Amino acid sequence: MTRTVRQMPWNVLSGGIRVKDTRGNPSYAADLGELKNYLPFQVELGCPQKDTLVKEMLLDATAKADELVAMFRISFLARPTAAHRALKALHDAGHMVGPVFQHNFDLLAARAGLTECFVRRYDQKIPPVPFLAEAKALLVIGLHADRRSIEKRARERGMKVFFVDTEGLEEFGQYLPYPLEGPQDGDVVVRAEAIPTLVELCRQLGVEFPPRDSR
């Protein structure tokens, strides 16, 4: 490994703690019905299921550290979720276009048959992404905090931005709010989990997707 590569994480951190974004006034919706007016759309993907990382790290950091070391093995064994399969079906139907802007390294979207554009890089704070000319919206699934650059670029292109996120987590049986940081005026937030939300979008658009692969 070259010195330049080894230095990348520290170069990113040398800029200091990131500046918190100023949240706008997005509207809230029960589902993605409004997205039907902005087809086709592109997708920026984070975690399409409940993200319990913060809770697990606080409750048992040692055990979680061991699990994080083994995360590559876990990723290799994981299978695409119903959310990934729904996105593939929407893509095949022509409602979703382009590659998935992917922040994860689990390759689950690729295993579901989608092309990925991996955007979490140390050497570029704002990585270039291939927006398609025909795309009218960006659907952001399960992303918080500093994952904001792609959304900003989408707005600059005149695209409508939709978010799907629960905006909270459960700890000791109690719901704790965890609001999205990036939504701005004109954006739409669906405060729900990705799987039922995307399944419902498929239903509204008349798109069927296959059950989980039994292999």
Coordinates of C-alpha atoms in Angstrom, one line a residue:
M1 CA 0.0 0.0 0.0
T2 CA 1.4 3.4 -1.0
R3 CA 1.8 6.3 1.4
T4 CA -0.8 8.2 -0.5
V5 CA -3.4 5.5 0.0
R6 CA -2.5 5.1 3.7
Q7 CA -2.9 8.8 4.2
M8 CA -6.4 9.1 2.6
P9 CA -8.5 8.6 5.8
W10 CA -6.4 11.1 7.7
N11 CA -6.6 13.7 4.9
V12 CA -10.4 13.5 5.1
L13 CA -10.3 13.9 8.9
S14 CA -7.9 16.8 8.7
G15 CA -10.7 19.1 7.6
G16 CA -12.2 18.9 11.1
I17 CA -15.6 17.8 12.2
R18 CA -18.2 18.2 9.4
V19 CA -20.5 21.2 9.5
K20 CA -24.1 20.2 10.3
D21 CA -26.4 20.9 7.4
T22 CA -29.2 23.4 7.8
R23 CA -32.5 21.6 7.3
G24 CA -35.2 23.1 5.2
N25 CA -38.9 22.5 5.4
P26 CA -39.7 19.4 3.4
S27 CA -43.2 18.0 3.1
Y28 CA -44.3 14.7 4.6
A29 CA -46.2 12.0 2.8
A30 CA -47.7 8.6 3.7
D31 CA -46.2 6.9 0.7
L32 CA -44.3 7.5 -2.6
G33 CA -47.5 8.2 -4.5
E34 CA -46.2 11.7 -5.6
L35 CA -43.1 10.0 -7.1
K36 CA -45.4 8.7 -9.9
N37 CA -45.5 12.3 -11.2
Y38 CA -41.7 12.3 -11.6
L39 CA -40.8 9.2 -13.5
P40 CA -38.3 8.0 -14.3
F41 CA -36.3 8.3 -11.1
Q42 CA -32.8 7.5 -9.9
V43 CA -31.8 6.0 -6.5
E44 CA -29.3 6.8 -3.8
L45 CA -29.1 3.9 -1.4
G46 CA -28.0 3.6 2.2
C47 CA -29.6 1.1 4.5
P48 CA -33.0 -0.2 3.3
Q49 CA -33.7 -1.9 6.7
K50 CA -33.6 -0.7 10.3
D51 CA -30.2 0.7 11.2
T52 CA -29.3 -0.4 14.8
L53 CA -25.6 0.3 14.6
V54 CA -25.6 3.3 17.1
K55 CA -27.7 1.3 19.6
E56 CA -25.5 -1.8 19.3
M57 CA -22.2 0.2 19.7
L58 CA -23.5 1.9 22.9
L59 CA -24.8 -1.3 24.5
D60 CA -21.8 -3.5 23.8
A61 CA -19.0 -1.9 21.9
T62 CA -16.6 -4.9 22.3
A63 CA -19.0 -7.4 20.9
K64 CA -20.0 -5.0 18.1
A65 CA -16.4 -4.4 17.2
D66 CA -15.9 -8.1 16.7
E67 CA -18.9 -8.2 14.5
L68 CA -17.7 -5.3 12.4
V69 CA -14.4 -7.1 11.8
A70 CA -16.4 -10.0 10.4
M71 CA -18.7 -7.8 8.4
F72 CA -17.1 -8.7 5.1
R73 CA -18.0 -12.3 5.7
I74 CA -21.5 -11.3 6.7
S75 CA -21.9 -9.3 3.5
F76 CA -20.8 -12.2 1.3
L77 CA -23.5 -14.4 2.9
A78 CA -26.3 -11.8 2.8
R79 CA -29.0 -11.8 0.3
P80 CA -30.9 -9.0 -1.4
T81 CA -34.0 -7.8 0.6
A82 CA -37.4 -7.3 -0.8
A83 CA -36.5 -3.6 -1.1
H84 CA -33.6 -4.5 -3.5
R85 CA -35.9 -6.8 -5.5
A86 CA -38.6 -4.1 -5.7
L87 CA -36.0 -1.6 -7.0
K88 CA -34.9 -4.2 -9.6
A89 CA -38.6 -4.7 -10.7
L90 CA -39.1 -0.9 -11.0
H91 CA -35.9 -0.6 -13.0
D92 CA -37.0 -3.4 -15.4
A93 CA -40.3 -1.7 -15.8
G94 CA -38.5 1.6 -16.8
H95 CA -39.6 3.6 -13.8
M96 CA -36.2 3.7 -12.3
V97 CA -33.1 4.4 -14.5
G98 CA -29.4 4.5 -14.2
P99 CA -27.2 2.8 -11.6
V100 CA -27.9 2.8 -7.9
F101 CA -25.7 5.4 -6.1
Q102 CA -24.4 3.0 -3.5
H103 CA -22.9 4.0 -0.1
N104 CA -22.6 0.4 1.1
F105 CA -20.1 -2.3 0.2
D106 CA -22.4 -5.3 0.5
L107 CA -23.1 -5.5 -3.3
L108 CA -26.7 -6.4 -2.5
A109 CA -28.1 -4.1 -5.2
A110 CA -25.7 -5.7 -7.7
R111 CA -26.7 -9.2 -6.6
A112 CA -30.3 -8.2 -7.2
G113 CA -29.3 -7.4 -10.8
L114 CA -28.8 -3.7 -10.6
T115 CA -25.8 -1.7 -11.7
E116 CA -24.0 0.1 -8.8
C117 CA -22.1 3.4 -8.7
F118 CA -20.1 3.2 -5.5
V119 CA -19.8 6.7 -4.0
R120 CA -18.2 6.3 -0.6
R121 CA -14.6 7.3 -1.3
Y122 CA -11.9 8.7 0.9
D123 CA -10.3 10.8 -1.9
Q124 CA -13.3 12.7 -3.1
K125 CA -15.7 14.5 -0.8
I126 CA -18.2 15.0 -3.7
P127 CA -17.7 12.1 -6.1
P128 CA -19.1 12.4 -9.6
V129 CA -22.2 10.4 -10.3
P130 CA -23.9 9.7 -13.6
F131 CA -27.2 11.5 -13.6
L132 CA -29.3 10.6 -16.6
A133 CA -30.9 13.4 -18.6
E134 CA -34.3 11.8 -18.5
A135 CA -34.4 11.3 -14.7
K136 CA -36.9 13.6 -13.0
A137 CA -36.4 12.6 -9.4
L138 CA -33.9 11.2 -6.9
L139 CA -35.1 8.7 -4.4
V140 CA -32.9 8.6 -1.3
I141 CA -33.3 5.5 0.9
G142 CA -31.9 5.2 4.4
L143 CA -29.2 7.9 4.5
H144 CA -28.4 10.4 7.3
A145 CA -26.1 13.2 8.2
D146 CA -23.2 13.9 5.8
R147 CA -24.5 12.0 2.8
R148 CA -25.8 15.2 1.1
S149 CA -23.7 16.0 -1.9
I150 CA -25.6 13.9 -4.4
E151 CA -28.9 15.3 -3.3
K152 CA -27.6 18.8 -3.7
R153 CA -26.5 18.0 -7.2
A154 CA -29.8 16.5 -8.0
R155 CA -31.6 19.7 -6.9
E156 CA -29.3 21.8 -9.0
R157 CA -30.4 19.8 -12.0
G158 CA -34.0 20.5 -11.2
M159 CA -34.8 17.0 -9.9
K160 CA -37.4 16.4 -7.2
V161 CA -35.8 14.7 -4.1
F162 CA -37.7 12.1 -2.1
F163 CA -36.5 10.5 1.1
V164 CA -37.6 7.1 2.6
D165 CA -36.4 6.9 6.3
T166 CA -38.0 6.1 9.6
E167 CA -36.3 9.1 11.2
G168 CA -35.9 7.3 14.4
L169 CA -34.6 4.3 16.2
E170 CA -35.8 2.1 19.2
E171 CA -33.7 1.9 22.3
F172 CA -34.8 -0.1 25.4
G173 CA -38.3 -0.3 23.9
Q174 CA -38.5 3.5 23.5
Y175 CA -38.7 5.3 20.1
L176 CA -36.0 8.0 19.8
P177 CA -36.4 10.5 17.0
Y178 CA -33.4 10.8 14.6
P179 CA -34.5 13.4 12.0
L180 CA -32.9 13.5 8.6
E181 CA -30.5 16.3 8.3
G182 CA -30.4 17.0 4.6
P183 CA -34.0 17.5 3.4
Q184 CA -34.7 21.0 2.0
D185 CA -37.7 23.0 0.8
G186 CA -39.6 21.2 -1.9
D187 CA -38.3 17.7 -0.9
V188 CA -40.7 15.0 0.2
V189 CA -40.1 12.7 3.2
V190 CA -41.8 9.3 3.7
R191 CA -41.3 8.4 7.3
A192 CA -41.4 4.6 6.9
E193 CA -39.3 1.5 6.3
A194 CA -38.1 0.9 2.8
I195 CA -39.5 -2.5 2.2
P196 CA -43.3 -1.8 2.7
T197 CA -42.8 1.6 1.0
L198 CA -41.2 0.2 -2.2
V199 CA -43.6 -2.7 -2.3
E200 CA -46.5 -0.3 -2.1
L201 CA -44.9 1.8 -4.9
C202 CA -44.7 -1.3 -7.1
R203 CA -48.4 -2.0 -6.3
Q204 CA -49.4 1.6 -7.3
L205 CA -47.5 1.4 -10.5
G206 CA -48.7 -2.1 -11.4
V207 CA -45.2 -3.6 -11.2
E208 CA -44.8 -7.2 -9.9
F209 CA -41.6 -8.5 -8.5
P210 CA -40.5 -12.1 -7.8
P211 CA -40.4 -13.6 -4.3
R212 CA -37.1 -14.2 -2.6
D213 CA -34.8 -16.5 -4.5
S214 CA -34.8 -19.8 -2.7
R215 CA -31.4 -20.9 -3.9

